[in-house]
Amino acid sequence: MKKKYKISIGVLLLIVLFSNLPPFQYFFQENYYYRNKDGSFQFEEIGGTERTFEVAEKQFEHFKSLHPENPNKVLYRNFTFKPWRFWEWWTMISHFQRYRLPKYE
């Protein structure tokens, strides 16, 4: 019984490990959406492309410099934290700053 338990745990850990490697993440990664309060700035982060969270931050800073009169200077995320998506755990750890943004309600 103990051997089956150890094998099951090992297989589960291997699935989690391999699902977090880049080739698998490319196919299963979610897109993330950002915006400011009035929607005058919107950005979609697309997995597997150059449209990353860092690009979203840079574009939002550029937007704020072009529109200094706009009072909506906070970037919000339009997605919820989904810890059950084990295939994105590495992304959640390595890009935790996207989850620190306030959620747009």
C-alpha positions as a printed Julia matrix, in Angstrom:
105×3 Matrix{Float64}:
   0.0    0.0     0.0
   2.82   2.43    0.84
   4.54   1.74   -2.48
   1.38   2.61   -4.47
   1.0    5.8    -2.43
   4.6    6.84   -3.12
   4.24   6.08   -6.83
   1.0    8.08   -7.02
   2.59  11.07   -5.28
   5.63  10.81   -7.57
   3.49  10.73  -10.71
   1.47  13.71   -9.48
   4.64  15.7    -8.77
   6.02  14.86  -12.22
   2.79  16.06  -13.86
   2.97  19.36  -11.96
   6.67  19.75  -12.77
   6.38  19.01  -16.49
   3.24  21.08  -16.91
   5.17  24.13  -15.69
   7.92  23.8   -18.3
   7.86  26.31  -21.18
   6.68  23.96  -23.98
   3.59  22.99  -22.01
   2.94  26.5   -20.7
   2.85  27.81  -24.25
  -0.31  25.81  -24.97
  -2.09  26.23  -21.64
  -1.19  29.73  -20.48
  -4.06  32.1   -19.91
  -4.22  35.61  -21.38
  -4.34  38.43  -18.84
  -6.21  41.7   -19.23
  -5.4   45.07  -17.67
  -7.06  48.47  -17.72
  -7.42  51.71  -15.86
 -10.64  52.69  -14.13
 -12.36  54.48  -17.02
 -11.13  52.02  -19.68
  -9.14  54.65  -21.59
  -6.14  52.33  -21.29
  -6.49  48.59  -21.95
  -3.88  45.92  -22.5
  -4.01  42.18  -23.16
  -1.04  40.06  -22.11
  -0.85  37.1   -24.48
   1.01  34.0   -23.38
   3.91  32.87  -25.54
   4.38  36.28  -27.19
   6.25  39.5   -26.51
   3.11  41.03  -24.95
   4.18  40.52  -21.34
   3.32  42.16  -18.05
   6.47  44.26  -18.29
   5.25  45.63  -21.63
   1.87  46.43  -20.05
   3.58  48.42  -17.3
   5.73  50.34  -19.8
   2.78  51.11  -22.04
   0.73  52.29  -19.06
   3.55  54.61  -17.98
   3.71  55.93  -21.54
  -0.09  56.39  -21.55
   0.12  58.39  -18.31
   2.85  60.62  -19.75
   0.73  61.3   -22.86
  -2.44  61.97  -20.82
  -1.4   63.78  -17.64
  -4.9   65.23  -17.26
  -6.46  61.76  -16.95
  -7.22  61.17  -13.23
  -7.25  57.35  -13.62
  -3.6   56.58  -12.91
  -4.02  53.13  -11.36
  -3.57  49.97  -13.41
  -6.09  47.23  -12.58
  -6.16  43.55  -13.48
  -9.31  42.06  -15.04
  -8.68  38.48  -13.95
  -8.88  36.49  -10.75
  -6.18  34.48   -9.05
  -6.75  30.78   -9.84
  -4.42  28.67   -7.66
  -5.98  25.39   -8.86
  -4.39  25.94  -12.28
  -1.26  24.0   -11.31
   0.2   24.31  -14.81
   0.61  28.06  -14.17
   2.25  27.84  -10.74
   5.69  28.75  -12.06
   4.25  31.77  -13.87
   2.4   32.79  -10.72
   5.64  32.66   -8.75
   7.89  34.29  -11.32
   5.4   37.05  -12.25
   3.73  37.6    -8.9
   3.61  41.38   -9.46
   0.62  41.0   -11.82
  -1.4   39.58   -8.92
  -0.44  42.5    -6.68
  -2.44  44.89   -8.86
  -5.9   45.7    -7.53
  -8.7   43.73   -9.17
 -11.11  45.79  -11.24
 -14.61  45.23   -9.92
